[in-house]
mmCIF file of C-alpha atoms and ligand atoms in Angstrom:
data_model
loop_
_atom_site.group_PDB
_atom_site.id
_atom_site.type_symbol
_atom_site.label_atom_id
_atom_site.label_comp_id
_atom_site.label_asym_id
_atom_site.label_seq_id
_atom_site.Cartn_x
_atom_site.Cartn_y
_atom_site.Cartn_z
ATOM 1 C CA UNK A 12 -147.984 36.551 195.175
ATOM 2 C CA UNK A 13 -149.687 38.540 192.450
ATOM 3 C CA UNK A 14 -152.538 37.196 190.399
ATOM 4 C CA UNK A 15 -150.171 37.039 187.480
ATOM 5 C CA UNK A 16 -148.126 34.456 189.290
ATOM 6 C CA UNK A 17 -151.016 32.093 189.578
ATOM 7 C CA UNK A 18 -150.030 30.180 186.472
ATOM 8 C CA UNK A 19 -146.298 30.149 187.108
ATOM 9 C CA UNK A 20 -144.952 26.616 187.202
ATOM 10 C CA UNK A 21 -142.845 25.796 190.229
ATOM 11 C CA UNK A 22 -139.898 24.394 188.346
ATOM 12 C CA UNK A 23 -137.973 25.253 185.267
ATOM 13 C CA UNK A 24 -139.462 24.351 181.942
ATOM 14 C CA UNK A 25 -138.025 21.325 180.350
ATOM 15 C CA UNK A 26 -136.469 22.400 177.096
ATOM 16 C CA UNK A 27 -136.583 19.730 174.487
ATOM 17 C CA UNK A 28 -133.717 19.852 172.081
ATOM 18 C CA UNK A 29 -134.788 20.637 168.580
ATOM 19 C CA UNK A 30 -131.446 19.721 167.176
ATOM 20 C CA UNK A 31 -128.945 22.146 165.795
ATOM 21 C CA UNK A 32 -129.422 23.640 162.392
ATOM 22 C CA UNK A 33 -127.547 21.859 159.705
ATOM 23 C CA UNK A 34 -123.962 22.965 159.362
ATOM 24 C CA UNK A 35 -123.941 25.387 156.464
ATOM 25 C CA UNK A 36 -120.624 26.974 157.251
ATOM 26 C CA UNK A 37 -117.878 26.476 154.724
ATOM 27 C CA UNK A 38 -115.419 26.680 157.587
ATOM 28 C CA UNK A 39 -114.532 24.118 160.212
ATOM 29 C CA UNK A 40 -116.155 26.229 162.914
ATOM 30 C CA UNK A 41 -118.439 24.104 165.019
ATOM 31 C CA UNK A 42 -121.947 24.758 166.258
ATOM 32 C CA UNK A 43 -121.236 24.246 169.933
ATOM 33 C CA UNK A 44 -119.461 26.825 172.020
ATOM 34 C CA UNK A 45 -118.270 24.183 174.451
ATOM 35 C CA UNK A 46 -117.795 24.670 178.150
ATOM 36 C CA UNK A 47 -114.450 26.449 178.228
ATOM 37 C CA UNK A 48 -113.261 29.916 177.347
ATOM 38 C CA UNK A 49 -114.805 32.976 175.754
ATOM 39 C CA UNK A 50 -116.723 32.834 172.510
ATOM 40 C CA UNK A 51 -119.285 34.676 170.439
ATOM 41 C CA UNK A 52 -122.196 32.663 169.125
ATOM 42 C CA UNK A 53 -124.191 34.012 166.203
ATOM 43 C CA UNK A 54 -127.812 33.313 167.094
ATOM 44 C CA UNK A 55 -129.117 35.200 164.097
ATOM 45 C CA UNK A 56 -127.023 35.695 160.961
ATOM 46 C CA UNK A 57 -129.745 37.108 158.709
ATOM 47 C CA UNK A 58 -131.535 40.365 158.114
ATOM 48 C CA UNK A 59 -135.246 41.168 158.129
ATOM 49 C CA UNK A 60 -136.219 38.978 155.149
ATOM 50 C CA UNK A 61 -137.783 35.633 155.999
ATOM 51 C CA UNK A 62 -136.728 34.025 152.694
ATOM 52 C CA UNK A 63 -133.100 34.305 153.812
ATOM 53 C CA UNK A 64 -133.977 31.324 156.041
ATOM 54 C CA UNK A 65 -131.929 32.783 158.884
ATOM 55 C CA UNK A 66 -132.841 34.214 162.229
ATOM 56 C CA UNK A 67 -132.478 37.986 162.378
ATOM 57 C CA UNK A 68 -129.642 39.659 164.193
ATOM 58 C CA UNK A 69 -128.545 38.426 167.590
ATOM 59 C CA UNK A 70 -125.233 37.531 169.227
ATOM 60 C CA UNK A 71 -124.356 35.941 172.496
ATOM 61 C CA UNK A 72 -121.121 36.215 174.423
ATOM 62 C CA UNK A 73 -120.261 32.947 176.141
ATOM 63 C CA UNK A 74 -117.905 32.393 179.041
ATOM 64 C CA UNK A 75 -117.200 28.843 180.168
ATOM 65 C CA UNK A 76 -120.512 27.545 178.897
ATOM 66 C CA UNK A 77 -122.572 30.403 180.363
ATOM 67 C CA UNK A 78 -124.361 33.122 178.406
ATOM 68 C CA UNK A 79 -123.050 36.459 179.726
ATOM 69 C CA UNK A 80 -124.277 39.098 177.275
ATOM 70 C CA UNK A 81 -126.823 39.277 174.482
ATOM 71 C CA UNK A 82 -126.549 41.796 171.689
ATOM 72 C CA UNK A 83 -129.817 42.403 169.836
ATOM 73 C CA UNK A 84 -132.880 40.199 169.658
ATOM 74 C CA UNK A 85 -134.078 39.913 166.092
ATOM 75 C CA UNK A 86 -136.971 37.703 164.979
ATOM 76 C CA UNK A 87 -136.283 33.975 165.132
ATOM 77 C CA UNK A 88 -133.275 34.406 167.377
ATOM 78 C CA UNK A 89 -135.199 33.467 170.530
ATOM 79 C CA UNK A 90 -135.562 29.955 169.128
ATOM 80 C CA UNK A 91 -131.844 29.893 168.385
ATOM 81 C CA UNK A 92 -131.182 31.010 171.958
ATOM 82 C CA UNK A 93 -133.113 28.000 173.215
ATOM 83 C CA UNK A 94 -131.406 25.678 170.751
ATOM 84 C CA UNK A 95 -128.019 26.862 171.957
ATOM 85 C CA UNK A 96 -128.747 25.643 175.472
ATOM 86 C CA UNK A 97 -128.548 29.049 177.149
ATOM 87 C CA UNK A 98 -130.966 30.351 179.759
ATOM 88 C CA UNK A 99 -132.006 33.911 180.507
ATOM 89 C CA UNK A 100 -130.957 33.519 184.124
ATOM 90 C CA UNK A 101 -127.318 33.367 183.074
ATOM 91 C CA UNK A 102 -127.294 36.804 181.443
ATOM 92 C CA UNK A 103 -125.515 39.809 182.923
ATOM 93 C CA UNK A 104 -126.789 42.301 180.358
ATOM 94 C CA UNK A 105 -128.730 42.840 177.116
ATOM 95 C CA UNK A 106 -127.380 45.389 174.622
ATOM 96 C CA UNK A 107 -129.365 46.768 171.696
ATOM 97 C CA UNK A 108 -127.673 48.225 168.624
ATOM 98 C CA UNK A 109 -130.930 49.799 167.485
ATOM 99 C CA UNK A 110 -134.630 49.101 167.514
ATOM 100 C CA UNK A 111 -135.434 47.984 163.984
ATOM 101 C CA UNK A 112 -137.641 44.882 163.979
ATOM 102 C CA UNK A 113 -134.833 42.614 162.808
ATOM 103 C CA UNK A 114 -132.813 43.580 165.886
ATOM 104 C CA UNK A 115 -135.479 43.675 168.558
ATOM 105 C CA UNK A 116 -138.601 41.746 167.511
ATOM 106 C CA UNK A 117 -137.967 38.720 169.735
ATOM 107 C CA UNK A 118 -137.298 40.751 172.876
ATOM 108 C CA UNK A 119 -140.695 40.071 174.506
ATOM 109 C CA UNK A 120 -140.314 36.396 173.587
ATOM 110 C CA UNK A 121 -137.094 36.252 175.580
ATOM 111 C CA UNK A 122 -138.631 38.060 178.494
ATOM 112 C CA UNK A 123 -141.622 35.787 178.647
ATOM 113 C CA UNK A 124 -139.341 32.753 178.637
ATOM 114 C CA UNK A 125 -137.292 34.238 181.467
ATOM 115 C CA UNK A 126 -140.420 34.528 183.598
ATOM 116 C CA UNK A 127 -140.436 30.737 183.935
ATOM 117 C CA UNK A 128 -136.880 30.685 185.260
ATOM 118 C CA UNK A 129 -135.748 31.407 188.777
ATOM 119 C CA UNK A 130 -133.799 34.554 188.009
ATOM 120 C CA UNK A 131 -133.513 36.821 191.044
ATOM 121 C CA UNK A 132 -131.100 39.613 190.068
ATOM 122 C CA UNK A 133 -132.166 42.550 187.879
ATOM 123 C CA UNK A 134 -131.416 42.412 184.155
ATOM 124 C CA UNK A 135 -129.882 45.640 182.808
ATOM 125 C CA UNK A 136 -130.764 46.562 179.222
ATOM 126 C CA UNK A 137 -128.891 49.259 177.289
ATOM 127 C CA UNK A 138 -129.666 50.714 173.900
ATOM 128 C CA UNK A 139 -129.935 53.953 171.946
ATOM 129 C CA UNK A 140 -132.013 57.009 172.772
ATOM 130 C CA UNK A 141 -135.075 57.754 170.673
ATOM 131 C CA UNK A 142 -135.982 60.313 168.053
ATOM 132 C CA UNK A 143 -139.055 61.322 166.082
ATOM 133 C CA UNK A 144 -139.351 57.877 164.513
ATOM 134 C CA UNK A 145 -138.067 55.517 167.183
ATOM 135 C CA UNK A 146 -138.728 55.066 170.877
ATOM 136 C CA UNK A 147 -135.835 55.271 173.275
ATOM 137 C CA UNK A 148 -134.734 51.977 174.762
ATOM 138 C CA UNK A 149 -136.591 52.793 177.977
ATOM 139 C CA UNK A 150 -139.741 53.634 176.034
ATOM 140 C CA UNK A 151 -139.354 50.463 174.002
ATOM 141 C CA UNK A 152 -139.303 48.278 177.107
ATOM 142 C CA UNK A 153 -142.164 50.216 178.728
ATOM 143 C CA UNK A 154 -144.146 49.954 175.473
ATOM 144 C CA UNK A 155 -144.151 46.201 176.064
ATOM 145 C CA UNK A 156 -144.282 45.821 179.831
ATOM 146 C CA UNK A 157 -145.460 49.132 181.319
ATOM 147 C CA UNK A 158 -148.433 48.616 183.642
ATOM 148 C CA UNK A 159 -150.582 51.373 182.075
ATOM 149 C CA UNK A 160 -150.093 51.214 178.314
ATOM 150 C CA UNK A 161 -147.776 48.274 177.730
ATOM 151 C CA UNK A 162 -148.887 45.825 175.048
ATOM 152 C CA UNK A 163 -147.954 43.005 177.435
ATOM 153 C CA UNK A 164 -148.942 44.816 180.605
ATOM 154 C CA UNK A 165 -149.965 41.452 182.065
ATOM 155 C CA UNK A 166 -146.204 40.986 182.633
ATOM 156 C CA UNK A 167 -145.659 44.401 184.241
ATOM 157 C CA UNK A 168 -144.255 42.816 187.402
ATOM 158 C CA UNK A 169 -141.073 42.325 185.345
ATOM 159 C CA UNK A 170 -140.640 46.087 185.074
ATOM 160 C CA UNK A 171 -142.641 48.106 187.549
ATOM 161 C CA UNK A 172 -141.116 48.830 190.969
ATOM 162 C CA UNK A 173 -143.268 47.625 193.829
ATOM 163 C CA UNK A 174 -144.928 44.819 191.914
ATOM 164 C CA UNK A 175 -143.833 41.612 193.556
ATOM 165 C CA UNK A 176 -143.238 38.252 192.027
ATOM 166 C CA UNK A 177 -140.433 38.761 189.555
ATOM 167 C CA UNK A 178 -136.937 39.973 188.946
ATOM 168 C CA UNK A 179 -136.820 43.389 187.233
ATOM 169 C CA UNK A 180 -135.812 44.572 183.789
ATOM 170 C CA UNK A 181 -133.698 47.735 184.058
ATOM 171 C CA UNK A 182 -133.737 49.626 180.727
ATOM 172 C CA UNK A 183 -131.317 52.504 180.074
ATOM 173 C CA UNK A 184 -130.768 54.930 177.193
ATOM 174 C CA UNK A 185 -127.167 55.374 176.056
ATOM 175 C CA UNK A 186 -126.295 58.808 174.693
ATOM 176 C CA UNK A 187 -123.007 57.939 173.003
ATOM 177 C CA UNK A 188 -121.001 60.002 170.530
ATOM 178 C CA UNK A 189 -118.047 59.154 168.333
ATOM 179 C CA UNK A 190 -115.726 58.524 171.286
ATOM 180 C CA UNK A 191 -116.213 55.178 173.056
ATOM 181 C CA UNK A 192 -118.091 55.534 176.322
ATOM 182 C CA UNK A 193 -118.110 52.935 179.091
ATOM 183 C CA UNK A 194 -121.700 51.910 179.702
ATOM 184 C CA UNK A 195 -121.772 48.796 181.855
ATOM 185 C CA UNK A 196 -119.362 46.947 184.103
ATOM 186 C CA UNK A 197 -119.861 44.286 186.701
ATOM 187 C CA UNK A 198 -116.214 43.623 187.355
ATOM 188 C CA UNK A 199 -115.879 40.677 185.007
ATOM 189 C CA UNK A 200 -117.572 42.072 181.919
ATOM 190 C CA UNK A 201 -117.558 45.592 180.547
ATOM 191 C CA UNK A 202 -119.517 47.054 177.635
ATOM 192 C CA UNK A 203 -118.788 50.302 175.835
ATOM 193 C CA UNK A 204 -120.482 51.965 172.894
ATOM 194 C CA UNK A 205 -120.202 54.551 170.179
ATOM 195 C CA UNK A 206 -122.944 56.095 168.099
ATOM 196 C CA UNK A 207 -122.918 54.865 164.516
ATOM 197 C CA UNK A 208 -124.699 56.218 161.449
ATOM 198 C CA UNK A 209 -127.584 54.066 160.202
ATOM 199 C CA UNK A 210 -129.606 56.544 158.143
ATOM 200 C CA UNK A 211 -131.859 58.390 160.574
ATOM 201 C CA UNK A 212 -132.058 55.529 163.048
ATOM 202 C CA UNK A 213 -130.506 56.046 166.508
ATOM 203 C CA UNK A 214 -127.870 53.298 166.527
ATOM 204 C CA UNK A 215 -124.904 52.046 168.537
ATOM 205 C CA UNK A 216 -121.947 49.759 167.999
ATOM 206 C CA UNK A 217 -120.870 47.752 171.046
ATOM 207 C CA UNK A 218 -117.578 46.534 172.462
ATOM 208 C CA UNK A 219 -117.716 43.792 175.083
ATOM 209 C CA UNK A 220 -114.603 42.935 177.061
ATOM 210 C CA UNK A 221 -114.015 40.159 179.514
ATOM 211 C CA UNK A 222 -110.834 38.647 180.849
ATOM 212 C CA UNK A 223 -108.755 40.758 178.495
ATOM 213 C CA UNK A 224 -110.628 39.636 175.366
ATOM 214 C CA UNK A 225 -112.490 42.132 173.214
ATOM 215 C CA UNK A 226 -115.457 41.627 170.934
ATOM 216 C CA UNK A 227 -116.868 44.433 168.782
ATOM 217 C CA UNK A 228 -120.213 44.354 167.006
ATOM 218 C CA UNK A 229 -120.834 46.964 164.345
ATOM 219 C CA UNK A 230 -124.600 46.720 164.387
ATOM 220 C CA UNK A 231 -126.174 48.236 161.290
ATOM 221 C CA UNK A 232 -124.244 51.236 160.011
ATOM 222 C CA UNK A 233 -123.131 52.841 156.763
ATOM 223 C CA UNK A 234 -119.635 53.112 158.186
ATOM 224 C CA UNK A 235 -119.459 56.924 158.217
ATOM 225 C CA UNK A 236 -117.463 58.636 160.940
ATOM 226 C CA UNK A 237 -114.562 57.528 163.112
ATOM 227 C CA UNK A 238 -116.422 56.032 166.057
ATOM 228 C CA UNK A 239 -116.520 52.432 164.871
ATOM 229 C CA UNK A 240 -112.800 52.361 164.044
ATOM 230 C CA UNK A 241 -112.043 53.727 167.500
ATOM 231 C CA UNK A 242 -114.318 51.224 169.189
ATOM 232 C CA UNK A 243 -112.939 48.287 167.207
ATOM 233 C CA UNK A 244 -109.293 49.177 167.812
ATOM 234 C CA UNK A 245 -107.295 45.950 168.210
ATOM 235 C CA UNK A 246 -110.450 43.911 168.781
ATOM 236 C CA UNK A 247 -109.931 40.166 169.032
ATOM 237 C CA UNK A 248 -113.157 39.638 167.104
ATOM 238 C CA UNK A 249 -115.084 42.102 164.942
ATOM 239 C CA UNK A 250 -118.581 41.203 163.751
ATOM 240 C CA UNK A 251 -119.609 43.389 160.805
ATOM 241 C CA UNK A 252 -122.910 43.477 158.966
ATOM 242 C CA UNK A 253 -122.846 42.424 155.326
ATOM 243 C CA UNK A 254 -126.243 43.835 154.386
ATOM 244 C CA UNK A 255 -125.433 45.360 150.993
ATOM 245 C CA UNK A 256 -123.145 44.424 148.112
ATOM 246 C CA UNK A 257 -120.418 46.592 146.636
ATOM 247 C CA UNK A 258 -121.914 49.333 144.503
ATOM 248 C CA UNK A 259 -125.068 49.776 146.576
ATOM 249 C CA UNK A 260 -126.610 53.215 146.218
ATOM 250 C CA UNK A 261 -129.511 55.257 147.542
ATOM 251 C CA UNK A 262 -131.229 54.248 150.748
ATOM 252 C CA UNK A 263 -129.325 50.936 150.921
ATOM 253 C CA UNK A 264 -126.021 52.784 150.996
ATOM 254 C CA UNK A 265 -127.292 55.415 153.441
ATOM 255 C CA UNK A 266 -128.135 52.611 155.852
ATOM 256 C CA UNK A 267 -125.362 50.054 155.321
ATOM 257 C CA UNK A 268 -121.646 49.711 154.613
ATOM 258 C CA UNK A 269 -120.503 47.882 151.480
ATOM 259 C CA UNK A 270 -117.704 45.294 151.694
ATOM 260 C CA UNK A 271 -114.964 47.795 150.796
ATOM 261 C CA UNK A 272 -115.905 49.929 153.807
ATOM 262 C CA UNK A 273 -116.008 46.862 156.071
ATOM 263 C CA UNK A 274 -112.498 46.018 154.870
ATOM 264 C CA UNK A 275 -111.237 49.550 155.474
ATOM 265 C CA UNK A 276 -112.655 49.651 158.992
ATOM 266 C CA UNK A 277 -111.272 46.194 159.837
ATOM 267 C CA UNK A 278 -107.844 47.229 158.580
ATOM 268 C CA UNK A 279 -107.807 50.694 160.154
ATOM 269 C CA UNK A 280 -108.844 49.207 163.497
ATOM 270 C CA UNK A 281 -106.302 46.343 163.245
ATOM 271 C CA UNK A 282 -108.919 43.772 164.215
ATOM 272 C CA UNK A 283 -107.622 40.236 164.632
ATOM 273 C CA UNK A 284 -110.602 38.342 163.252
ATOM 274 C CA UNK A 285 -113.530 39.422 161.073
ATOM 275 C CA UNK A 286 -116.946 37.756 161.005
ATOM 276 C CA UNK A 287 -119.612 38.801 158.499
ATOM 277 C CA UNK A 288 -123.232 38.530 159.553
ATOM 278 C CA UNK A 289 -126.639 40.171 158.843
ATOM 279 C CA UNK A 290 -126.495 38.403 155.507
ATOM 280 C CA UNK A 291 -129.382 39.330 153.236
ATOM 281 C CA UNK A 292 -130.768 38.162 149.912
ATOM 282 C CA UNK A 293 -128.856 40.955 148.197
ATOM 283 C CA UNK A 294 -125.506 39.710 149.559
ATOM 284 C CA UNK A 295 -126.073 35.947 149.838
ATOM 285 C CA UNK A 296 -124.452 34.241 146.856
ATOM 286 C CA UNK A 297 -122.033 37.129 146.382
ATOM 287 C CA UNK A 298 -119.527 35.935 148.968
ATOM 288 C CA UNK A 299 -116.577 35.714 146.588
ATOM 289 C CA UNK A 300 -117.147 39.276 145.355
ATOM 290 C CA UNK A 301 -117.608 40.457 148.939
ATOM 291 C CA UNK A 302 -114.423 38.774 150.089
ATOM 292 C CA UNK A 303 -112.475 40.176 147.137
ATOM 293 C CA UNK A 304 -113.540 43.726 148.033
ATOM 294 C CA UNK A 305 -112.635 43.223 151.682
ATOM 295 C CA UNK A 306 -109.276 41.684 150.764
ATOM 296 C CA UNK A 307 -108.253 44.895 149.007
ATOM 297 C CA UNK A 308 -107.931 46.355 152.498
ATOM 298 C CA UNK A 309 -107.860 43.635 155.169
ATOM 299 C CA UNK A 310 -105.813 40.434 155.108
ATOM 300 C CA UNK A 311 -106.683 38.793 158.424
ATOM 301 C CA UNK A 312 -109.055 35.880 159.097
ATOM 302 C CA UNK A 313 -112.554 36.313 157.631
ATOM 303 C CA UNK A 314 -115.635 34.107 157.989
ATOM 304 C CA UNK A 315 -119.209 34.370 156.730
ATOM 305 C CA UNK A 316 -121.455 33.470 159.666
ATOM 306 C CA UNK A 317 -124.423 31.136 159.743
ATOM 307 C CA UNK A 318 -126.954 30.724 162.547
ATOM 308 C CA UNK A 319 -125.503 29.102 165.671
ATOM 309 C CA UNK A 320 -121.885 29.342 164.496
ATOM 310 C CA UNK A 321 -119.560 29.765 167.426
ATOM 311 C CA UNK A 322 -116.385 31.849 167.274
ATOM 312 C CA UNK A 323 -113.924 31.261 170.099
ATOM 313 C CA UNK A 324 -112.078 34.417 171.146
ATOM 314 C CA UNK A 325 -108.462 33.582 171.829
HETATM 315 ZN ZN1 ZN B 403 -130.754 45.135 160.496
#
């Protein structure tokens, strides 16, 4: 046992329920994902602004009451993860869309919590490669938990081969283009990705499939290119980011897709259900305008997400 294990409790932490956030959704969608079937739970429906009173971006794929995949880990979403009743030991994989703070800031919080669980199997982590301004996903994880220079090097046993006492994080960089590429499969669950355009930020959109159901998450993107339409083709559920209103210009538009583009992508991909998330101060309160723009292109089900909303995938 390493010195770092000295303070590890022998049993699982008791997690005291904090109560679910009040139901803000205008729809009849409940807060609990239940114990049956496949569902996506929105653990963070906001963007980077704290005054939006929402956790930043994170989604969880449920199967029969178990958390199977996490997509992103924005600030505040670790608390939502705990509130939802999930544990890190249940996860098959973590997928990052990109490494902006509002999509990754709670990652070390999750990892630290997992250290108190009895997880044995490795935890694969996939995300974009780096560039001049962003670390790759591997660098990002090593920047936290690497034994030499990691900010939280006291937890390096979670990452470094040969250090005993913990399961291992397994970070990977995904060099995807505009054609969907299969990234992860464990037999039951598969994940594939395309590169999406989010200004100069290396970014991915993800498609998760299990038991014939498909869930696509746009991540942050301005909607340029064909990759996202290809990835979202016939998706049972498409989660798109509503970060800017119609008419956005300049840097906002270079980073994000306005509602009309969301509607075009949803229609061109023939998605069966559309959920809008990553709601920011500049789009909150403009839901009727947003919906009207989307409705010019897409006529299927549409819901504005709030934290902890659960969307069954049927
Ligand atoms: Zn974002």
